[in-house]
Amino acid sequence: MIAIYSHVAIFDGQYNTYIWPCVAVWALDRVMRIGRLGVLNLSKLQATIRYNKDADSIHLTVPVHGISRPRAGSYYSLYSVNGLKFWESHPFTLMSWNEVGAKRTKDAALKLRFLVRPNDGFTARLRDHVSQKTYTHTEIGTSEVSIRIAVEGPYGHTFNISNYQNVLMIMGGTGVTVALSYLCMIRDIAIANEKPGISIRRVQLVWVVRDNHMFEEVYESELLPLWTPDIFPGEIQFEIHVYVVENGSTTPSIKDDRGLKTKTFSSKFAKEGYAGDTGKSWTRSHIGSMGASIRSEVGSALYREHSKKMI
């Protein structure tokens, strides 16, 4: 704005009629964004970073006020109060959220969670911060630290998937965050019983992931807590198809002409997910394809039998 004003200064105010409205809009935008930061964020700005070296992924958990409700498929701008570049904002897609405490009210506190694959720039600084400041080791290859983070949002558009009977979500890598946010939306509807006439009868998640470590990290921390009979009752069939690209290539590859390269996770994960808190076995509709075969298949199976309504 200063550069534009200096550029037209030689015209003795002839273009000020056009410049000042732009300045007003810019200033109003900044005031509103600062206001949202103040309303949404807790006073301590205390977030938690968990870095899994094996999966090369960062789980970022940020506690916020519940005044602005999260939306599936939305993104937030993150500000790191630590360091010299505190003015920078970085957009990240929301992965999941949950209430802090049992009481669900409009003003209840929330915990927003984000999944980040460190690259360079801001994400590399997050990873380095964990490496330098680690004081808690939760398990082999995983470390956790606190950091001062402020969030602004949510932004973006949310699809109303509750009007569809069949929902198919095809994701790759950390793009699974979008699918997880929609599962959280289904969870909130189920818990609040706001829409008992929800049309969804089948939810299929097809996820192409680079390695087993990423799958295990996301499954144990995000998918397993969501996958309960209370959230997905018998009338909603939930299926997860996992395709693991272990050789690092960008596309799944066939081992040979006689069959598909497969990897089965059922020995560990089906045992954990097969019974609810009551100890009763889940039905096949609860387990879907997970209990029998959380697997990494390759080839054309990714695209078979998915001709109905999808998101």
PDB file of C-alpha atoms in Angstrom:
ATOM      1  CA  MET A   1       0.000   0.000   0.000  1.00  0.00           C
ATOM      2  CA  ILE A   2       2.866   2.340   0.804  1.00  0.00           C
ATOM      3  CA  ALA A   3       4.486   1.587  -2.559  1.00  0.00           C
ATOM      4  CA  ILE A   4       1.237   2.295  -4.421  1.00  0.00           C
ATOM      5  CA  TYR A   5       0.729   5.566  -2.565  1.00  0.00           C
ATOM      6  CA  SER A   6       4.319   6.635  -3.344  1.00  0.00           C
ATOM      7  CA  HIS A   7       3.824   5.687  -6.977  1.00  0.00           C
ATOM      8  CA  VAL A   8       0.797   7.948  -7.459  1.00  0.00           C
ATOM      9  CA  ALA A   9       2.028  10.793  -5.222  1.00  0.00           C
ATOM     10  CA  ILE A  10       3.235  12.719  -8.270  1.00  0.00           C
ATOM     11  CA  PHE A  11      -0.380  13.179  -9.387  1.00  0.00           C
ATOM     12  CA  ASP A  12      -1.159  15.459  -6.402  1.00  0.00           C
ATOM     13  CA  GLY A  13      -3.913  13.308  -4.935  1.00  0.00           C
ATOM     14  CA  GLN A  14      -5.751  12.684  -8.198  1.00  0.00           C
ATOM     15  CA  TYR A  15      -5.913   8.928  -7.499  1.00  0.00           C
ATOM     16  CA  ASN A  16      -6.400   9.067  -3.726  1.00  0.00           C
ATOM     17  CA  THR A  17     -10.085   8.298  -4.247  1.00  0.00           C
ATOM     18  CA  TYR A  18      -9.051   4.832  -5.400  1.00  0.00           C
ATOM     19  CA  ILE A  19      -6.151   4.332  -2.995  1.00  0.00           C
ATOM     20  CA  TRP A  20      -7.872   5.009   0.326  1.00  0.00           C
ATOM     21  CA  PRO A  21     -10.701   2.466  -0.115  1.00  0.00           C
ATOM     22  CA  CYS A  22      -8.031  -0.176  -0.783  1.00  0.00           C
ATOM     23  CA  VAL A  23      -6.198   0.867   2.378  1.00  0.00           C
ATOM     24  CA  ALA A  24      -9.458   0.665   4.356  1.00  0.00           C
ATOM     25  CA  VAL A  25     -10.252  -2.848   3.090  1.00  0.00           C
ATOM     26  CA  TRP A  26      -6.686  -4.009   3.812  1.00  0.00           C
ATOM     27  CA  ALA A  27      -6.749  -2.524   7.337  1.00  0.00           C
ATOM     28  CA  LEU A  28     -10.188  -4.014   8.075  1.00  0.00           C
ATOM     29  CA  ASP A  29      -8.976  -7.451   6.959  1.00  0.00           C
ATOM     30  CA  ARG A  30      -5.980  -7.252   9.283  1.00  0.00           C
ATOM     31  CA  VAL A  31      -8.069  -6.062  12.241  1.00  0.00           C
ATOM     32  CA  MET A  32     -10.585  -8.892  11.732  1.00  0.00           C
ATOM     33  CA  ARG A  33      -7.824 -11.504  11.476  1.00  0.00           C
ATOM     34  CA  ILE A  34      -6.170 -10.248  14.671  1.00  0.00           C
ATOM     35  CA  GLY A  35      -9.572 -10.317  16.336  1.00  0.00           C
ATOM     36  CA  ARG A  36     -10.133 -13.930  15.286  1.00  0.00           C
ATOM     37  CA  LEU A  37      -6.727 -14.869  16.648  1.00  0.00           C
ATOM     38  CA  GLY A  38      -7.625 -13.336  19.993  1.00  0.00           C
ATOM     39  CA  VAL A  39     -11.057 -14.983  20.185  1.00  0.00           C
ATOM     40  CA  LEU A  40     -10.087 -18.468  18.965  1.00  0.00           C
ATOM     41  CA  ASN A  41      -6.837 -19.079  20.788  1.00  0.00           C
ATOM     42  CA  LEU A  42      -6.313 -19.832  24.449  1.00  0.00           C
ATOM     43  CA  SER A  43      -4.183 -17.397  26.417  1.00  0.00           C
ATOM     44  CA  LYS A  44      -1.214 -19.750  26.861  1.00  0.00           C
ATOM     45  CA  LEU A  45      -0.987 -20.693  23.149  1.00  0.00           C
ATOM     46  CA  GLN A  46       0.404 -24.050  24.296  1.00  0.00           C
ATOM     47  CA  ALA A  47       0.433 -26.649  21.497  1.00  0.00           C
ATOM     48  CA  THR A  48       2.050 -30.080  21.333  1.00  0.00           C
ATOM     49  CA  ILE A  49       4.212 -31.491  18.538  1.00  0.00           C
ATOM     50  CA  ARG A  50       4.803 -35.219  18.189  1.00  0.00           C
ATOM     51  CA  TYR A  51       7.356 -36.281  15.590  1.00  0.00           C
ATOM     52  CA  ASN A  52       7.568 -39.878  14.384  1.00  0.00           C
ATOM     53  CA  LYS A  53      10.951 -40.412  12.787  1.00  0.00           C
ATOM     54  CA  ASP A  54      10.023 -43.745  11.185  1.00  0.00           C
ATOM     55  CA  ALA A  55       6.894 -42.325   9.525  1.00  0.00           C
ATOM     56  CA  ASP A  56       8.564 -38.921   8.979  1.00  0.00           C
ATOM     57  CA  SER A  57       5.359 -37.230  10.131  1.00  0.00           C
ATOM     58  CA  ILE A  58       4.417 -34.537  12.610  1.00  0.00           C
ATOM     59  CA  HIS A  59       1.232 -34.602  14.699  1.00  0.00           C
ATOM     60  CA  LEU A  60       0.381 -31.092  15.846  1.00  0.00           C
ATOM     61  CA  THR A  61      -2.275 -30.673  18.564  1.00  0.00           C
ATOM     62  CA  VAL A  62      -3.535 -27.148  19.286  1.00  0.00           C
ATOM     63  CA  PRO A  63      -6.070 -26.376  22.068  1.00  0.00           C
ATOM     64  CA  VAL A  64      -8.499 -23.566  21.162  1.00  0.00           C
ATOM     65  CA  HIS A  65     -11.770 -22.034  22.305  1.00  0.00           C
ATOM     66  CA  GLY A  66     -14.849 -23.749  20.887  1.00  0.00           C
ATOM     67  CA  ILE A  67     -16.559 -20.537  19.754  1.00  0.00           C
ATOM     68  CA  SER A  68     -15.741 -21.208  16.094  1.00  0.00           C
ATOM     69  CA  ARG A  69     -16.683 -24.806  15.328  1.00  0.00           C
ATOM     70  CA  PRO A  70     -14.327 -26.837  13.105  1.00  0.00           C
ATOM     71  CA  ARG A  71     -15.557 -27.964   9.698  1.00  0.00           C
ATOM     72  CA  ALA A  72     -14.658 -31.054   7.692  1.00  0.00           C
ATOM     73  CA  GLY A  73     -12.290 -30.351   4.813  1.00  0.00           C
ATOM     74  CA  SER A  74     -11.352 -26.925   6.166  1.00  0.00           C
ATOM     75  CA  TYR A  75      -7.913 -25.495   6.793  1.00  0.00           C
ATOM     76  CA  TYR A  76      -6.368 -23.225   9.398  1.00  0.00           C
ATOM     77  CA  SER A  77      -3.530 -20.725   9.241  1.00  0.00           C
ATOM     78  CA  LEU A  78      -0.887 -21.481  11.860  1.00  0.00           C
ATOM     79  CA  TYR A  79       1.402 -18.910  13.485  1.00  0.00           C
ATOM     80  CA  SER A  80       4.463 -20.039  15.392  1.00  0.00           C
ATOM     81  CA  VAL A  81       5.045 -17.656  18.295  1.00  0.00           C
ATOM     82  CA  ASN A  82       8.435 -19.309  18.865  1.00  0.00           C
ATOM     83  CA  GLY A  83      11.254 -17.891  16.775  1.00  0.00           C
ATOM     84  CA  LEU A  84      11.807 -14.739  14.754  1.00  0.00           C
ATOM     85  CA  LYS A  85       9.234 -15.337  11.995  1.00  0.00           C
ATOM     86  CA  PHE A  86       6.158 -15.096  14.218  1.00  0.00           C
ATOM     87  CA  TRP A  87       4.296 -12.992  11.630  1.00  0.00           C
ATOM     88  CA  GLU A  88       4.254 -15.788   9.047  1.00  0.00           C
ATOM     89  CA  SER A  89       1.036 -17.784   8.640  1.00  0.00           C
ATOM     90  CA  HIS A  90       1.033 -21.268   7.137  1.00  0.00           C
ATOM     91  CA  PRO A  91      -2.129 -23.087   5.975  1.00  0.00           C
ATOM     92  CA  PHE A  92      -2.688 -26.693   7.059  1.00  0.00           C
ATOM     93  CA  THR A  93      -5.703 -28.944   6.490  1.00  0.00           C
ATOM     94  CA  LEU A  94      -7.521 -29.918   9.656  1.00  0.00           C
ATOM     95  CA  MET A  95      -7.222 -33.646  10.392  1.00  0.00           C
ATOM     96  CA  SER A  96      -9.460 -34.109  13.434  1.00  0.00           C
ATOM     97  CA  TRP A  97     -10.784 -32.489  16.565  1.00  0.00           C
ATOM     98  CA  ASN A  98     -12.310 -33.436  19.892  1.00  0.00           C
ATOM     99  CA  GLU A  99     -13.919 -31.784  22.892  1.00  0.00           C
ATOM    100  CA  VAL A 100     -11.885 -31.198  26.051  1.00  0.00           C
ATOM    101  CA  GLY A 101     -14.088 -32.636  28.780  1.00  0.00           C
ATOM    102  CA  ALA A 102     -17.380 -34.456  28.616  1.00  0.00           C
ATOM    103  CA  LYS A 103     -19.713 -31.474  28.320  1.00  0.00           C
ATOM    104  CA  ARG A 104     -20.397 -30.447  24.721  1.00  0.00           C
ATOM    105  CA  THR A 105     -21.290 -26.763  24.662  1.00  0.00           C
ATOM    106  CA  LYS A 106     -20.772 -23.963  22.201  1.00  0.00           C
ATOM    107  CA  ASP A 107     -18.040 -22.439  24.358  1.00  0.00           C
ATOM    108  CA  ALA A 108     -16.321 -25.733  25.213  1.00  0.00           C
ATOM    109  CA  ALA A 109     -12.607 -26.024  24.585  1.00  0.00           C
ATOM    110  CA  LEU A 110     -11.426 -27.969  21.556  1.00  0.00           C
ATOM    111  CA  LYS A 111      -8.238 -29.702  20.502  1.00  0.00           C
ATOM    112  CA  LEU A 112      -7.455 -29.366  16.810  1.00  0.00           C
ATOM    113  CA  ARG A 113      -5.074 -31.902  15.273  1.00  0.00           C
ATOM    114  CA  PHE A 114      -3.006 -31.578  12.112  1.00  0.00           C
ATOM    115  CA  LEU A 115      -0.831 -34.073  10.248  1.00  0.00           C
ATOM    116  CA  VAL A 116       2.280 -32.595   8.651  1.00  0.00           C
ATOM    117  CA  ARG A 117       4.929 -34.157   6.425  1.00  0.00           C
ATOM    118  CA  PRO A 118       8.112 -32.109   7.063  1.00  0.00           C
ATOM    119  CA  ASN A 119       9.780 -30.726   3.966  1.00  0.00           C
ATOM    120  CA  ASP A 120      11.607 -27.430   4.134  1.00  0.00           C
ATOM    121  CA  GLY A 121      10.782 -23.993   5.485  1.00  0.00           C
ATOM    122  CA  PHE A 122       8.215 -23.905   8.310  1.00  0.00           C
ATOM    123  CA  THR A 123       7.662 -27.677   8.467  1.00  0.00           C
ATOM    124  CA  ALA A 124      11.415 -28.278   8.672  1.00  0.00           C
ATOM    125  CA  ARG A 125      11.625 -25.787  11.532  1.00  0.00           C
ATOM    126  CA  LEU A 126       8.896 -27.689  13.369  1.00  0.00           C
ATOM    127  CA  ARG A 127      10.813 -30.951  12.965  1.00  0.00           C
ATOM    128  CA  ASP A 128      14.069 -29.322  14.083  1.00  0.00           C
ATOM    129  CA  HIS A 129      12.328 -27.797  17.092  1.00  0.00           C
ATOM    130  CA  VAL A 130      11.259 -31.259  18.229  1.00  0.00           C
ATOM    131  CA  SER A 131      14.771 -32.627  17.689  1.00  0.00           C
ATOM    132  CA  GLN A 132      16.406 -29.829  19.656  1.00  0.00           C
ATOM    133  CA  LYS A 133      13.899 -29.508  22.512  1.00  0.00           C
ATOM    134  CA  THR A 134      12.785 -33.109  23.064  1.00  0.00           C
ATOM    135  CA  TYR A 135      12.062 -33.883  26.684  1.00  0.00           C
ATOM    136  CA  THR A 136       9.546 -36.722  26.374  1.00  0.00           C
ATOM    137  CA  HIS A 137       9.991 -39.957  24.452  1.00  0.00           C
ATOM    138  CA  THR A 138       6.644 -41.687  24.056  1.00  0.00           C
ATOM    139  CA  GLU A 139       7.976 -44.701  22.187  1.00  0.00           C
ATOM    140  CA  ILE A 140      10.856 -45.753  19.963  1.00  0.00           C
ATOM    141  CA  GLY A 141      11.259 -43.292  17.109  1.00  0.00           C
ATOM    142  CA  THR A 142       8.703 -40.837  18.505  1.00  0.00           C
ATOM    143  CA  SER A 143       9.384 -37.642  20.443  1.00  0.00           C
ATOM    144  CA  GLU A 144       7.099 -34.931  21.808  1.00  0.00           C
ATOM    145  CA  VAL A 145       7.564 -31.295  22.840  1.00  0.00           C
ATOM    146  CA  SER A 146       5.493 -28.201  23.539  1.00  0.00           C
ATOM    147  CA  ILE A 147       5.432 -25.122  21.355  1.00  0.00           C
ATOM    148  CA  ARG A 148       3.560 -21.813  21.269  1.00  0.00           C
ATOM    149  CA  ILE A 149       1.208 -21.938  18.279  1.00  0.00           C
ATOM    150  CA  ALA A 150      -1.735 -19.696  17.347  1.00  0.00           C
ATOM    151  CA  VAL A 151      -4.353 -20.712  14.783  1.00  0.00           C
ATOM    152  CA  GLU A 152      -6.722 -18.736  12.594  1.00  0.00           C
ATOM    153  CA  GLY A 153      -9.720 -20.210  10.807  1.00  0.00           C
ATOM    154  CA  PRO A 154     -11.478 -22.284   9.726  1.00  0.00           C
ATOM    155  CA  TYR A 155     -11.420 -21.512   6.018  1.00  0.00           C
ATOM    156  CA  GLY A 156     -12.585 -23.547   3.044  1.00  0.00           C
ATOM    157  CA  HIS A 157     -15.706 -25.340   1.882  1.00  0.00           C
ATOM    158  CA  THR A 158     -17.402 -28.407   3.410  1.00  0.00           C
ATOM    159  CA  PHE A 159     -19.465 -30.894   1.391  1.00  0.00           C
ATOM    160  CA  ASN A 160     -22.715 -32.086   2.914  1.00  0.00           C
ATOM    161  CA  ILE A 161     -22.083 -35.827   2.651  1.00  0.00           C
ATOM    162  CA  SER A 162     -25.031 -36.709   4.905  1.00  0.00           C
ATOM    163  CA  ASN A 163     -27.337 -36.652   1.855  1.00  0.00           C
ATOM    164  CA  TYR A 164     -25.472 -39.524   0.169  1.00  0.00           C
ATOM    165  CA  GLN A 165     -26.021 -43.220   0.795  1.00  0.00           C
ATOM    166  CA  ASN A 166     -22.551 -44.264  -0.417  1.00  0.00           C
ATOM    167  CA  VAL A 167     -19.477 -42.176   0.328  1.00  0.00           C
ATOM    168  CA  LEU A 168     -16.159 -43.049  -1.325  1.00  0.00           C
ATOM    169  CA  MET A 169     -13.015 -41.124  -0.384  1.00  0.00           C
ATOM    170  CA  ILE A 170      -9.760 -41.814  -2.265  1.00  0.00           C
ATOM    171  CA  MET A 171      -6.733 -40.253  -0.588  1.00  0.00           C
ATOM    172  CA  GLY A 172      -2.975 -40.313  -0.955  1.00  0.00           C
ATOM    173  CA  GLY A 173      -0.384 -39.842   1.790  1.00  0.00           C
ATOM    174  CA  THR A 174      -1.138 -37.022   4.210  1.00  0.00           C
ATOM    175  CA  GLY A 175      -4.220 -36.212   2.141  1.00  0.00           C
ATOM    176  CA  VAL A 176      -5.975 -38.682   4.453  1.00  0.00           C
ATOM    177  CA  THR A 177      -6.490 -35.686   6.750  1.00  0.00           C
ATOM    178  CA  VAL A 178      -9.500 -34.651   4.647  1.00  0.00           C
ATOM    179  CA  ALA A 179     -11.134 -38.070   5.038  1.00  0.00           C
ATOM    180  CA  LEU A 180     -10.475 -38.102   8.787  1.00  0.00           C
ATOM    181  CA  SER A 181     -12.111 -34.704   9.193  1.00  0.00           C
ATOM    182  CA  TYR A 182     -15.268 -36.000   7.484  1.00  0.00           C
ATOM    183  CA  LEU A 183     -15.269 -39.021   9.781  1.00  0.00           C
ATOM    184  CA  CYS A 184     -15.140 -36.581  12.694  1.00  0.00           C
ATOM    185  CA  MET A 185     -18.147 -34.790  11.230  1.00  0.00           C
ATOM    186  CA  ILE A 186     -20.064 -38.098  11.083  1.00  0.00           C
ATOM    187  CA  ARG A 187     -19.013 -38.742  14.692  1.00  0.00           C
ATOM    188  CA  ASP A 188     -20.365 -35.378  15.845  1.00  0.00           C
ATOM    189  CA  ILE A 189     -23.687 -35.985  14.099  1.00  0.00           C
ATOM    190  CA  ALA A 190     -23.958 -39.446  15.652  1.00  0.00           C
ATOM    191  CA  ILE A 191     -23.116 -38.251  19.173  1.00  0.00           C
ATOM    192  CA  ALA A 192     -25.359 -35.183  19.077  1.00  0.00           C
ATOM    193  CA  ASN A 193     -28.113 -37.100  17.279  1.00  0.00           C
ATOM    194  CA  GLU A 194     -28.794 -33.909  15.355  1.00  0.00           C
ATOM    195  CA  LYS A 195     -29.826 -35.724  12.218  1.00  0.00           C
ATOM    196  CA  PRO A 196     -31.212 -39.191  12.939  1.00  0.00           C
ATOM    197  CA  GLY A 197     -32.380 -39.441   9.350  1.00  0.00           C
ATOM    198  CA  ILE A 198     -28.838 -39.373   7.959  1.00  0.00           C
ATOM    199  CA  SER A 199     -28.729 -41.069   4.563  1.00  0.00           C
ATOM    200  CA  ILE A 200     -25.226 -42.548   4.803  1.00  0.00           C
ATOM    201  CA  ARG A 201     -25.215 -46.340   4.738  1.00  0.00           C
ATOM    202  CA  ARG A 202     -21.695 -47.086   3.505  1.00  0.00           C
ATOM    203  CA  VAL A 203     -18.403 -45.237   3.923  1.00  0.00           C
ATOM    204  CA  GLN A 204     -15.339 -46.441   2.014  1.00  0.00           C
ATOM    205  CA  LEU A 205     -11.880 -45.010   2.568  1.00  0.00           C
ATOM    206  CA  VAL A 206      -9.244 -45.918  -0.037  1.00  0.00           C
ATOM    207  CA  TRP A 207      -5.828 -44.752   1.103  1.00  0.00           C
ATOM    208  CA  VAL A 208      -2.571 -44.994  -0.844  1.00  0.00           C
ATOM    209  CA  VAL A 209       0.300 -44.546   1.601  1.00  0.00           C
ATOM    210  CA  ARG A 210       4.047 -44.623   1.167  1.00  0.00           C
ATOM    211  CA  ASP A 211       4.970 -47.023   3.974  1.00  0.00           C
ATOM    212  CA  ASN A 212       3.612 -49.055   6.869  1.00  0.00           C
ATOM    213  CA  HIS A 213       4.877 -46.622   9.501  1.00  0.00           C
ATOM    214  CA  MET A 214       2.607 -43.839   8.300  1.00  0.00           C
ATOM    215  CA  PHE A 215      -0.387 -46.185   8.249  1.00  0.00           C
ATOM    216  CA  GLU A 216       0.273 -47.484  11.765  1.00  0.00           C
ATOM    217  CA  GLU A 217       0.753 -43.971  13.138  1.00  0.00           C
ATOM    218  CA  VAL A 218      -2.518 -42.651  11.711  1.00  0.00           C
ATOM    219  CA  TYR A 219      -4.511 -45.818  12.402  1.00  0.00           C
ATOM    220  CA  GLU A 220      -3.586 -46.097  16.065  1.00  0.00           C
ATOM    221  CA  SER A 221      -3.893 -42.394  16.913  1.00  0.00           C
ATOM    222  CA  GLU A 222      -6.827 -41.342  14.695  1.00  0.00           C
ATOM    223  CA  LEU A 223      -8.760 -44.138  12.970  1.00  0.00           C
ATOM    224  CA  LEU A 224      -9.038 -46.555  15.889  1.00  0.00           C
ATOM    225  CA  PRO A 225     -10.609 -44.003  18.309  1.00  0.00           C
ATOM    226  CA  LEU A 226     -13.146 -43.062  15.619  1.00  0.00           C
ATOM    227  CA  TRP A 227     -14.007 -46.645  14.756  1.00  0.00           C
ATOM    228  CA  THR A 228     -16.477 -47.582  17.474  1.00  0.00           C
ATOM    229  CA  PRO A 229     -20.015 -49.006  17.372  1.00  0.00           C
ATOM    230  CA  ASP A 230     -21.339 -45.776  18.912  1.00  0.00           C
ATOM    231  CA  ILE A 231     -20.112 -43.756  15.938  1.00  0.00           C
ATOM    232  CA  PHE A 232     -20.639 -46.333  13.183  1.00  0.00           C
ATOM    233  CA  PRO A 233     -23.730 -48.299  14.193  1.00  0.00           C
ATOM    234  CA  GLY A 234     -24.855 -51.450  12.420  1.00  0.00           C
ATOM    235  CA  GLU A 235     -26.714 -49.587   9.676  1.00  0.00           C
ATOM    236  CA  ILE A 236     -23.529 -47.791   8.535  1.00  0.00           C
ATOM    237  CA  GLN A 237     -20.877 -49.989   6.911  1.00  0.00           C
ATOM    238  CA  PHE A 238     -17.364 -48.616   7.266  1.00  0.00           C
ATOM    239  CA  GLU A 239     -14.577 -50.019   5.080  1.00  0.00           C
ATOM    240  CA  ILE A 240     -10.904 -49.097   4.884  1.00  0.00           C
ATOM    241  CA  HIS A 241      -8.727 -50.222   1.960  1.00  0.00           C
ATOM    242  CA  VAL A 242      -5.035 -49.445   2.420  1.00  0.00           C
ATOM    243  CA  TYR A 243      -2.547 -49.585  -0.471  1.00  0.00           C
ATOM    244  CA  VAL A 244       1.054 -49.400   0.715  1.00  0.00           C
ATOM    245  CA  VAL A 245       3.758 -48.446  -1.797  1.00  0.00           C
ATOM    246  CA  GLU A 246       6.774 -49.899  -0.048  1.00  0.00           C
ATOM    247  CA  ASN A 247       9.370 -49.380  -2.764  1.00  0.00           C
ATOM    248  CA  GLY A 248       8.980 -45.591  -2.756  1.00  0.00           C
ATOM    249  CA  SER A 249       7.579 -45.392  -6.299  1.00  0.00           C
ATOM    250  CA  THR A 250       4.811 -42.944  -7.120  1.00  0.00           C
ATOM    251  CA  THR A 251       2.403 -45.649  -8.286  1.00  0.00           C
ATOM    252  CA  PRO A 252       1.617 -49.146  -6.994  1.00  0.00           C
ATOM    253  CA  SER A 253       3.517 -51.824  -8.847  1.00  0.00           C
ATOM    254  CA  ILE A 254       2.570 -55.433  -9.608  1.00  0.00           C
ATOM    255  CA  LYS A 255       5.048 -57.950  -8.251  1.00  0.00           C
ATOM    256  CA  ASP A 256       4.620 -60.261 -11.221  1.00  0.00           C
ATOM    257  CA  ASP A 257       2.017 -61.279 -13.792  1.00  0.00           C
ATOM    258  CA  ARG A 258       0.633 -64.084 -11.619  1.00  0.00           C
ATOM    259  CA  GLY A 259      -0.715 -62.015  -8.753  1.00  0.00           C
ATOM    260  CA  LEU A 260      -0.768 -58.861  -6.673  1.00  0.00           C
ATOM    261  CA  LYS A 261       1.744 -57.790  -4.086  1.00  0.00           C
ATOM    262  CA  THR A 262      -0.088 -57.860  -0.771  1.00  0.00           C
ATOM    263  CA  LYS A 263       0.572 -56.925   2.814  1.00  0.00           C
ATOM    264  CA  THR A 264      -1.812 -57.985   5.579  1.00  0.00           C
ATOM    265  CA  PHE A 265      -2.194 -56.033   8.843  1.00  0.00           C
ATOM    266  CA  SER A 266      -5.061 -58.080  10.267  1.00  0.00           C
ATOM    267  CA  SER A 267      -2.902 -59.998  12.755  1.00  0.00           C
ATOM    268  CA  LYS A 268      -2.360 -56.872  14.872  1.00  0.00           C
ATOM    269  CA  PHE A 269      -5.049 -54.380  14.028  1.00  0.00           C
ATOM    270  CA  ALA A 270      -8.072 -56.682  13.724  1.00  0.00           C
ATOM    271  CA  LYS A 271      -7.377 -57.956  17.212  1.00  0.00           C
ATOM    272  CA  GLU A 272      -7.439 -54.438  18.625  1.00  0.00           C
ATOM    273  CA  GLY A 273     -10.471 -53.311  16.684  1.00  0.00           C
ATOM    274  CA  TYR A 274     -12.646 -56.419  16.735  1.00  0.00           C
ATOM    275  CA  ALA A 275     -14.262 -55.821  20.132  1.00  0.00           C
ATOM    276  CA  GLY A 276     -15.741 -52.711  21.668  1.00  0.00           C
ATOM    277  CA  ASP A 277     -15.477 -51.574  25.276  1.00  0.00           C
ATOM    278  CA  THR A 278     -18.188 -54.042  26.280  1.00  0.00           C
ATOM    279  CA  GLY A 279     -16.179 -56.991  24.955  1.00  0.00           C
ATOM    280  CA  LYS A 280     -18.853 -57.932  22.443  1.00  0.00           C
ATOM    281  CA  SER A 281     -17.658 -58.844  18.971  1.00  0.00           C
ATOM    282  CA  TRP A 282     -18.503 -56.403  16.220  1.00  0.00           C
ATOM    283  CA  THR A 283     -20.539 -57.493  13.235  1.00  0.00           C
ATOM    284  CA  ARG A 284     -19.104 -57.653   9.748  1.00  0.00           C
ATOM    285  CA  SER A 285     -20.690 -54.307   8.965  1.00  0.00           C
ATOM    286  CA  HIS A 286     -18.598 -52.755  11.762  1.00  0.00           C
ATOM    287  CA  ILE A 287     -15.426 -54.395  10.644  1.00  0.00           C
ATOM    288  CA  GLY A 288     -15.963 -53.944   6.902  1.00  0.00           C
ATOM    289  CA  SER A 289     -12.874 -54.937   5.056  1.00  0.00           C
ATOM    290  CA  MET A 290     -10.575 -53.992   7.956  1.00  0.00           C
ATOM    291  CA  GLY A 291     -10.978 -57.023  10.206  1.00  0.00           C
ATOM    292  CA  ALA A 292     -10.625 -59.545   7.429  1.00  0.00           C
ATOM    293  CA  SER A 293      -8.038 -57.709   5.367  1.00  0.00           C
ATOM    294  CA  ILE A 294      -6.413 -54.382   6.037  1.00  0.00           C
ATOM    295  CA  ARG A 295      -4.189 -54.931   3.098  1.00  0.00           C
ATOM    296  CA  SER A 296      -2.049 -53.323   0.480  1.00  0.00           C
ATOM    297  CA  GLU A 297      -3.247 -54.503  -2.884  1.00  0.00           C
ATOM    298  CA  VAL A 298      -2.068 -53.006  -6.147  1.00  0.00           C
ATOM    299  CA  GLY A 299      -3.355 -52.725  -9.685  1.00  0.00           C
ATOM    300  CA  SER A 300      -6.800 -52.019 -10.976  1.00  0.00           C
ATOM    301  CA  ALA A 301      -8.551 -52.987  -7.741  1.00  0.00           C
ATOM    302  CA  LEU A 302      -8.337 -49.321  -6.709  1.00  0.00           C
ATOM    303  CA  TYR A 303     -10.997 -48.394  -9.188  1.00  0.00           C
ATOM    304  CA  ARG A 304     -13.346 -51.396  -9.260  1.00  0.00           C
ATOM    305  CA  GLU A 305     -16.970 -51.356  -8.220  1.00  0.00           C
ATOM    306  CA  HIS A 306     -17.194 -47.679  -7.320  1.00  0.00           C
ATOM    307  CA  SER A 307     -19.814 -46.352  -9.751  1.00  0.00           C
ATOM    308  CA  LYS A 308     -22.335 -44.979  -7.245  1.00  0.00           C
ATOM    309  CA  LYS A 309     -22.512 -41.524  -5.722  1.00  0.00           C
ATOM    310  CA  MET A 310     -19.219 -40.430  -4.272  1.00  0.00           C
ATOM    311  CA  ILE A 311     -17.525 -37.435  -2.838  1.00  0.00           C
TER     312      ILE A 311
END
